Coordinates of C-alpha atoms and ligand atoms in Angstrom, one line a residue:
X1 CA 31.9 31.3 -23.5
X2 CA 32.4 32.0 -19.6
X3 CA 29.2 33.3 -19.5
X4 CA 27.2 31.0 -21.4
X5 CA 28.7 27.7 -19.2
X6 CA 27.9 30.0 -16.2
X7 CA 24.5 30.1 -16.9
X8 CA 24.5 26.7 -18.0
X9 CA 25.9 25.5 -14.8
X10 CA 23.0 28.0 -12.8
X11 CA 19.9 26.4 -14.8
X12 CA 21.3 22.7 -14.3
X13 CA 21.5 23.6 -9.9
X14 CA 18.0 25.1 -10.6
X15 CA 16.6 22.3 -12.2
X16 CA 19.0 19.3 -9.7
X17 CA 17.0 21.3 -6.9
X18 CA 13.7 21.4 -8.5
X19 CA 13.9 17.8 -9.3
X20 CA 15.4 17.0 -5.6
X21 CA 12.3 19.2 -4.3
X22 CA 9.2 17.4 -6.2
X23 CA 5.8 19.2 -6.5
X24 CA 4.2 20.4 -3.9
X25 CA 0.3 20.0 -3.1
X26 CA -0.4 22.7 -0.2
X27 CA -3.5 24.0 -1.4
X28 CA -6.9 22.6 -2.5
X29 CA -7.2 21.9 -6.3
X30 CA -10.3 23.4 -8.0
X31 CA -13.6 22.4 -6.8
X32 CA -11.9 19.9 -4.0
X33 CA -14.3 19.6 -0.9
X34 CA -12.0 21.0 1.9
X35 CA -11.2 19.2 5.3
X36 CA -9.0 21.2 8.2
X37 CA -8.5 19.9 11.8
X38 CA -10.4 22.9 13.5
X39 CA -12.1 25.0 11.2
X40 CA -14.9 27.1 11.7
X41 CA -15.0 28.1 8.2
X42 CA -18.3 27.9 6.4
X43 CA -18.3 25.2 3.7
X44 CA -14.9 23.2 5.3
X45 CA -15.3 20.3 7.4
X46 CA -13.7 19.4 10.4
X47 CA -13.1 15.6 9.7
X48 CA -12.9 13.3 6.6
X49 CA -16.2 11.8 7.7
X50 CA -17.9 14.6 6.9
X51 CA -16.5 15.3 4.1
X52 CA -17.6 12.2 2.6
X53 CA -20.7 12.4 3.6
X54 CA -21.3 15.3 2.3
X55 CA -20.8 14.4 -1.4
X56 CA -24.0 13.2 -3.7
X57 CA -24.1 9.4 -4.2
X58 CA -23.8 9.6 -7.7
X59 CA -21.7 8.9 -10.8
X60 CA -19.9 12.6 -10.5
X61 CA -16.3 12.4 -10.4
X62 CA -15.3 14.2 -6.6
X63 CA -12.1 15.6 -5.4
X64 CA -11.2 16.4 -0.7
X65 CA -8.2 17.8 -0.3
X66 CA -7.6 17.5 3.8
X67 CA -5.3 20.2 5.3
X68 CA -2.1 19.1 7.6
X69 CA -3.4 17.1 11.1
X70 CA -4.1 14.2 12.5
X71 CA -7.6 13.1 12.5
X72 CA -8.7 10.7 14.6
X73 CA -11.6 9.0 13.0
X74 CA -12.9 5.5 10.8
X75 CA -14.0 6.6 7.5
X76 CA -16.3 4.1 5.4
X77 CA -16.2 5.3 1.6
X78 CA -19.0 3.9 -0.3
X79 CA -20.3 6.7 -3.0
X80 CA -20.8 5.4 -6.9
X81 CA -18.7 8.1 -8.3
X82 CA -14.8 8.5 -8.7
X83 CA -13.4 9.8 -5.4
X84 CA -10.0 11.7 -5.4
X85 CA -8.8 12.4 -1.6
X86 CA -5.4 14.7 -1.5
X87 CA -3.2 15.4 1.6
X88 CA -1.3 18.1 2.0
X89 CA 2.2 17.7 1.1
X90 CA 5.6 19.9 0.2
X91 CA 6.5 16.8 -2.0
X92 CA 4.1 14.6 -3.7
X93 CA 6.5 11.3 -4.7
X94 CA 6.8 10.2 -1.7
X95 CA 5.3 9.5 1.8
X96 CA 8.5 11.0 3.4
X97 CA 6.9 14.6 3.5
X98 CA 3.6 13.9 4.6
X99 CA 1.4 15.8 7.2
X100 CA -1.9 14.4 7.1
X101 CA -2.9 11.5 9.8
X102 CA -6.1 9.3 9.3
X103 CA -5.8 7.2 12.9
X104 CA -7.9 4.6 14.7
X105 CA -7.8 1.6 17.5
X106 CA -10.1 -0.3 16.7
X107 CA -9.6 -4.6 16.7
X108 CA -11.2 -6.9 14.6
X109 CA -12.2 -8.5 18.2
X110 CA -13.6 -5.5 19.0
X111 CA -15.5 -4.7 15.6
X112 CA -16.6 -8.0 14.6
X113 CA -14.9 -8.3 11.2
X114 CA -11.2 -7.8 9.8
X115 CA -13.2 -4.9 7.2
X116 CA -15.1 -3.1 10.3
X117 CA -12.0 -2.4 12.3
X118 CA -10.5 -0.7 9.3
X119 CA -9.7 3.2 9.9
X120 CA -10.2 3.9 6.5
X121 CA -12.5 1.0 4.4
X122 CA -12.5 1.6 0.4
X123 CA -16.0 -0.3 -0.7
X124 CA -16.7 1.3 -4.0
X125 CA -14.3 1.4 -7.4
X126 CA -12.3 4.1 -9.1
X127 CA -10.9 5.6 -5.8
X128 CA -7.3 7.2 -5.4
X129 CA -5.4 8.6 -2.3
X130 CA -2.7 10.3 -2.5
X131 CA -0.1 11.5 0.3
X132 CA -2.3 10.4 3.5
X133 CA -1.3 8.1 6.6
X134 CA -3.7 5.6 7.8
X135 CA -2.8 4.1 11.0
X136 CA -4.3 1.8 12.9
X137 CA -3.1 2.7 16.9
X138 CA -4.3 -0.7 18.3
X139 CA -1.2 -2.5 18.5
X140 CA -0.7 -6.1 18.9
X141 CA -3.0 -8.7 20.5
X142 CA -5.6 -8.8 17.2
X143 CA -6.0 -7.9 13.9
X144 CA -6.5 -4.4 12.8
X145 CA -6.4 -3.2 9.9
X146 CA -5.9 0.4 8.7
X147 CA -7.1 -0.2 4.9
X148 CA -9.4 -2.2 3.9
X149 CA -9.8 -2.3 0.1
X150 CA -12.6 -3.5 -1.6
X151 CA -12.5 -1.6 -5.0
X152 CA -11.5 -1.9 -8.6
X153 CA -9.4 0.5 -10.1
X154 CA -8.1 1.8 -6.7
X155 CA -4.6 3.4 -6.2
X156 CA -2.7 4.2 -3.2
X157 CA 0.1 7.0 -4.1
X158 CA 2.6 7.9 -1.8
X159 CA 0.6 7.4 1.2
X160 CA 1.5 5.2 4.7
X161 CA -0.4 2.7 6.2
X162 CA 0.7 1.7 9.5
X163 CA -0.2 -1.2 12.0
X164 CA 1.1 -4.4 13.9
X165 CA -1.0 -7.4 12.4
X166 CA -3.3 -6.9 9.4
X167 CA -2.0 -3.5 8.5
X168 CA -3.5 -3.5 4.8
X169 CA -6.1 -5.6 3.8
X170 CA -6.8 -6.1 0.0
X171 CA -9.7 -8.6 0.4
X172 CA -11.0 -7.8 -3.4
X173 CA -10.6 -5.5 -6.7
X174 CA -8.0 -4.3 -8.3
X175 CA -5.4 -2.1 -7.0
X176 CA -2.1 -0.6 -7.0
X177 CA 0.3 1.0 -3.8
X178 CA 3.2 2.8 -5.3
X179 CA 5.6 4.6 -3.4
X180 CA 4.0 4.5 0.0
X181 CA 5.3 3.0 3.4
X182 CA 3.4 -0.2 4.8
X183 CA 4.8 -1.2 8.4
X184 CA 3.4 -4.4 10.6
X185 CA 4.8 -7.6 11.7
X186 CA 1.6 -10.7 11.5
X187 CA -0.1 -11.3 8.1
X188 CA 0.3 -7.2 7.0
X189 CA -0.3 -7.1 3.8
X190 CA -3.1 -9.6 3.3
X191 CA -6.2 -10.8 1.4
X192 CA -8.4 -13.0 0.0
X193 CA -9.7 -12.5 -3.8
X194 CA -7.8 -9.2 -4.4
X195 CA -5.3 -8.2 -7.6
X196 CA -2.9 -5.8 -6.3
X197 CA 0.4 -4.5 -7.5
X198 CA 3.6 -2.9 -5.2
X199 CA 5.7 -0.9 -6.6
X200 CA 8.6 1.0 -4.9
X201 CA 7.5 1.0 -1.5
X202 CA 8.9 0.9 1.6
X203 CA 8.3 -2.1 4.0
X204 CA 8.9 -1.8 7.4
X205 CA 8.7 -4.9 9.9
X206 CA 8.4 -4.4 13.5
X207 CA 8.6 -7.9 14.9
X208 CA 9.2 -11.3 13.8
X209 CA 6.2 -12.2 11.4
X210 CA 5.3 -12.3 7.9
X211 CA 5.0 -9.7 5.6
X212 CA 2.2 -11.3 3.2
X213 CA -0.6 -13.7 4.1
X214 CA -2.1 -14.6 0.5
X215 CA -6.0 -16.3 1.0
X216 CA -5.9 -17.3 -2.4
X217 CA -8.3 -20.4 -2.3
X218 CA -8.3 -21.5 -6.2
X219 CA -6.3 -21.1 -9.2
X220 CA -7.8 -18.1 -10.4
X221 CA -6.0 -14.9 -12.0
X222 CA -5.6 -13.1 -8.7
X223 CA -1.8 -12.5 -7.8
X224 CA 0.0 -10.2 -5.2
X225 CA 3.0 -8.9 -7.1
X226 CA 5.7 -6.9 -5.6
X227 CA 8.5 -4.8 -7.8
X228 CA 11.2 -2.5 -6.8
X229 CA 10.2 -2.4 -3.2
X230 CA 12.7 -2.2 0.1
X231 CA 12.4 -4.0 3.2
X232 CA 13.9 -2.1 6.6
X233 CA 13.6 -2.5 10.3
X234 CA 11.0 -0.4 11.5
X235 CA 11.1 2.4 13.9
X236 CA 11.1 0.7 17.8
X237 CA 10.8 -3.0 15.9
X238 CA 11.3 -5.5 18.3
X239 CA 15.1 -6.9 18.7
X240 CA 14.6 -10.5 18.0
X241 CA 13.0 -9.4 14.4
X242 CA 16.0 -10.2 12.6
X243 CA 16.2 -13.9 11.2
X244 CA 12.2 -14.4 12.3
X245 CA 10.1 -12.8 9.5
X246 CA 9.6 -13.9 6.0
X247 CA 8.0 -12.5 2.8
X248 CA 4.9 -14.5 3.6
X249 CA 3.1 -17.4 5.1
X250 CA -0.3 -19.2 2.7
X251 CA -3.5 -17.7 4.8
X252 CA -4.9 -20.6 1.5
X253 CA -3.2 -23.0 0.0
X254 CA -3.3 -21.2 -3.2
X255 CA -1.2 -18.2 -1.7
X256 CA 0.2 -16.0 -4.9
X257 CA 2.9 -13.6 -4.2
X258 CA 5.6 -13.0 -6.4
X259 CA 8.4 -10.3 -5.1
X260 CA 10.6 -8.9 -7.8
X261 CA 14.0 -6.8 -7.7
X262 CA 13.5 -6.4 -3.1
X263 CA 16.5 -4.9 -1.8
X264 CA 16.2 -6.4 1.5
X265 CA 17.8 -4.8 5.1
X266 CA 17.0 -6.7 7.8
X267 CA 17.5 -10.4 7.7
X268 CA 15.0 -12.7 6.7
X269 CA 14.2 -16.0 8.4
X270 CA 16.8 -18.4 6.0
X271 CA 13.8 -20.2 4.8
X272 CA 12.1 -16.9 3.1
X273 CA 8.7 -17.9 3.0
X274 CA 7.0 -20.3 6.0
X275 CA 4.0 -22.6 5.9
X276 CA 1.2 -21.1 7.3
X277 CA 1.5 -23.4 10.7
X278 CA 2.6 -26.8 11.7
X279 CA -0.6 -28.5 11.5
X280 CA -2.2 -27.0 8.6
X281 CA 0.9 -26.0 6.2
X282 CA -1.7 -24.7 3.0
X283 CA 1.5 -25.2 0.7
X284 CA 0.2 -27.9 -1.4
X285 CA -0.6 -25.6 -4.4
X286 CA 1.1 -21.9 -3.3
X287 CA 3.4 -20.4 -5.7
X288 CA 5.8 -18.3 -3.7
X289 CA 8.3 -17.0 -5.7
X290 CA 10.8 -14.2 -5.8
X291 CA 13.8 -12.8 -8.3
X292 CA 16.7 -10.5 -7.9
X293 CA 16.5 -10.3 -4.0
X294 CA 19.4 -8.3 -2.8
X295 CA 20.6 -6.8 0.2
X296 CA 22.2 -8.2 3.4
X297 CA 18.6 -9.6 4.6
X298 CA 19.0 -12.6 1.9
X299 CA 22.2 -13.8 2.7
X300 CA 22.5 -17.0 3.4
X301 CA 19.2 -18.0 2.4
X302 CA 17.8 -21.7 1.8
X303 CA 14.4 -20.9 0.4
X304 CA 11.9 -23.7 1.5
X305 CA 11.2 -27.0 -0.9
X306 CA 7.5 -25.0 -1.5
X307 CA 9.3 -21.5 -3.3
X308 CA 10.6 -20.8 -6.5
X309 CA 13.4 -19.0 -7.4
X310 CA 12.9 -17.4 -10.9
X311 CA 14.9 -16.7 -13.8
X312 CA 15.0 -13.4 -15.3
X313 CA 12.8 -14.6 -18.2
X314 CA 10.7 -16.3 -15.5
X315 CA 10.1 -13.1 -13.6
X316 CA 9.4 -11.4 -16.8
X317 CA 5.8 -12.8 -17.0
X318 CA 4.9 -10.7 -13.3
X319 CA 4.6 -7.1 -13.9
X320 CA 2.1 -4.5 -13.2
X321 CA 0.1 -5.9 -16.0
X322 CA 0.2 -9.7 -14.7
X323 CA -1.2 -8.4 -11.5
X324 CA -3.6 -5.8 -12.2
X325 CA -4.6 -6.2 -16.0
X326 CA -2.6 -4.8 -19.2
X327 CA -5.7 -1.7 -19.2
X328 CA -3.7 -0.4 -15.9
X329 CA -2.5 3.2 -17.5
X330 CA -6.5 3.9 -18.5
X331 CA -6.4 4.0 -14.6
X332 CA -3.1 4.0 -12.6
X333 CA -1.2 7.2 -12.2
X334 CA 1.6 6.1 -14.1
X335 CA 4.0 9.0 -12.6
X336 CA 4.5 7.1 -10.0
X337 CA 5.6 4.3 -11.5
Ligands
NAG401 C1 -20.6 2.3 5.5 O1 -21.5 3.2 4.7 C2 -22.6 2.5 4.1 C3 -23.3 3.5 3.2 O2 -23.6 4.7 3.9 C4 -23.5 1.9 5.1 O3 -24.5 1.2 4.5 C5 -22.6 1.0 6.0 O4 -23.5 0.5 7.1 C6 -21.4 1.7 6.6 N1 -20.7 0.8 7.4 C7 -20.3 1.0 8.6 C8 -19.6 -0.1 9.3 O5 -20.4 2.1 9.1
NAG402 C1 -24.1 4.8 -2.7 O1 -24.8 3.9 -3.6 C2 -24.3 2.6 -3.6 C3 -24.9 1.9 -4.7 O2 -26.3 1.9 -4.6 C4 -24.5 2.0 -2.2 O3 -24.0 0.7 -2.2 C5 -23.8 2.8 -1.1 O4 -24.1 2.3 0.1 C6 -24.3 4.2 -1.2 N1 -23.5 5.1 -0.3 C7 -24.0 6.1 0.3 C8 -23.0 6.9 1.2 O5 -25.1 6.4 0.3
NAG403 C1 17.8 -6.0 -9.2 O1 17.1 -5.2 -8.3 C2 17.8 -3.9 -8.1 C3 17.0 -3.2 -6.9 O2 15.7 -3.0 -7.3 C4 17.8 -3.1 -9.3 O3 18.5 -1.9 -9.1 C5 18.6 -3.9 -10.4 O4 18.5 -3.2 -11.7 C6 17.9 -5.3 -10.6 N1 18.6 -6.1 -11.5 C7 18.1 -6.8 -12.5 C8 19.0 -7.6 -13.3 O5 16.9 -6.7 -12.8
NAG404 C1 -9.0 -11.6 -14.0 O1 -10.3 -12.1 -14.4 C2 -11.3 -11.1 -14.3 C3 -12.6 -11.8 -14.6 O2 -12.6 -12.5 -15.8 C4 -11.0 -9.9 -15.2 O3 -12.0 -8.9 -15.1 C5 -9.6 -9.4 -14.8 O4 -9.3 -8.3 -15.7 C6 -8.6 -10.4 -14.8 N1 -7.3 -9.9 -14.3 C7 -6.1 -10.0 -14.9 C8 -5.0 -9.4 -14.1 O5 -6.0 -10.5 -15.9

């Protein structure tokens, strides 16, 4: 009896720690393409770049697994096939643990487009990342992105995108970011015919701005829907961010953005959402809308006369399916949901 609860107590602190722990990904699954800062290794490469260029433009489904570093670098991925890129990590669900940098400072001034200043740019379909950082180092003064997402079926798993305005731009497709870090201030997550799903992120604001700029220009089926996701302060944000950012601002005037079950921790600008300037509000047709926010950033709110407020049967019809399609587990990596 002593001895039996003893061992019952042992296997349940072995499993509480496994659990606490996650899985690990330290070494290059099977037939992964291998990328380490340095190497002089015959067959690895020394950037991501390379890597991807290495791989036939075909239908083959392809797996890179990059070893811990920072690698300074754009990469443009454009091959027909599925694409699988890994980082190194001691705990897969989550960004917390990650040690593999994909970094750029390149403006949109600078590079002539929004997509061309991206440090990583996603133009092809059926692509997933999982535990990577993509910052762009630019700072503020012009829009630079770090992502810039083009494809269908694209997922983004526990991996951290970081910039000031523009951070993550999801200009088309279908995608999904779940249980990564996304930090800006201006516009940064962003878009103009994308689908895209959010789920259990964290969002990290650095000045007073806007965390969504939605380009939606018609009533079509595109949507940006948030669920489960957390809204801090950022590391170094600027002081007067409190009470001057809001969930978003209509880049078009049929901006889409639905944020369910936020638990926000930094205080919102009263309003919640803004128009996207004096002179040309864009709210005539936005849906703006947002349900069980909670957290010391939404007291006191007075949402604007252009938002909505749902009801839990309201907020029921925006889900993962709602914004990405109901065929999402033939392609999302439903463990992190
Ligand atoms: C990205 O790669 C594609 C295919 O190799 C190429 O056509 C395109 O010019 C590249 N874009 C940039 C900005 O390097
Ligand atoms: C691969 O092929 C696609 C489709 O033809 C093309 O758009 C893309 O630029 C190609 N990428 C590379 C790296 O050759
Ligand atoms: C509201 O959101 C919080 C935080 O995500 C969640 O824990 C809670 O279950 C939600 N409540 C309802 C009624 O959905
Ligand atoms: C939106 O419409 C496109 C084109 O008809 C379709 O492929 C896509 O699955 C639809 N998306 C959703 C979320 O229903």
């Amino acid at each position: 009896m002593l001895f039996s609860s003893r061992y019952a107590f042992l296997a349940l602190v072995a499993f509480v720690a496994d659990v606490a722990l996650g899985a690990s990904r330290t070494s290059p699954p099977s037939g992964a393409v291998i990328v380490r800062a340095g190497t002089t290794t015959a067959g690895e490469f020394s950037t991501v770049s390379k890597a991807v260029n290495s791989l036939p433009n075909d239908s083959s489904a392809r797996t890179i697994f990059i070893y811990p570093g920072t690698y300074t670098e754009q990469v443009n991925i454009t091959r027909t096939g599925p694409l699988t890129i890994y980082g190194s990590t001691t705990d897969t669900t989550t960004y917390l643990k990650n040690t593999v940098n994909i970094q750029f400072g390149l403006s949109a001034g600078t590079a002539g487009s929004d997509d061309v200043s991206g440090t990583v740019r996603v133009h092809k379909n059926d692509f997933k990342l999982y535990n990577v950082n993509v910052k762009n180092t630019f700072g503020q003064g012009s829009q630079a992105i770090a992502i810039s997402q083009y494809g269908t079926r694209v997922g983004f798993y526990g991996c951290g995108f970081y910039g000031f305005q523009d951070t993550v731009l999801v200009e088309q497709g279908v995608q999904v970011f779940l249980k990564g870090f996304i930090q800006g201030a201006t516009d940064f997550i962003f878009g103009q015919r994308g689908q895209a799903f959010f789920g259990g992120n964290t969002i990290a604001v650095t000045a007073p701005g806007y965390v969504t700029a939605s380009g939606r220009s018609s009533n079509d089926n595109t949507s940006y829907v948030f669920d489960g996701n957390t809204i801090v302060l950022g590391s170094g944000a600027a002081s007067t961010t409190p009470g001057k950012f809001y969930l978003g601002r209509p880049w078009s005037d049929y901006a889409k953005v639905i944020f369910k079950n936020t638990v926000v921790n930094v205080a919102l600008n009263s309003a919640v959402w803004s128009t996207w300037s004096t002179s040309t509000p864009n709210t005539d047709h936005v849906f703006f809308a947002d349900y069980n926010t909670t957290g010391s950033g939404i007291a006191g709110a007075h949402r604007a006369t252009f938002a909505t407020q749902l009801t839990a049967s309201q907020a029921a019809a925006y889900s993962i399916s709602s914004a990405v399609g109901s065929d999402y587990a033939t392609w999302v990596d439903t463990s992190y949901l």
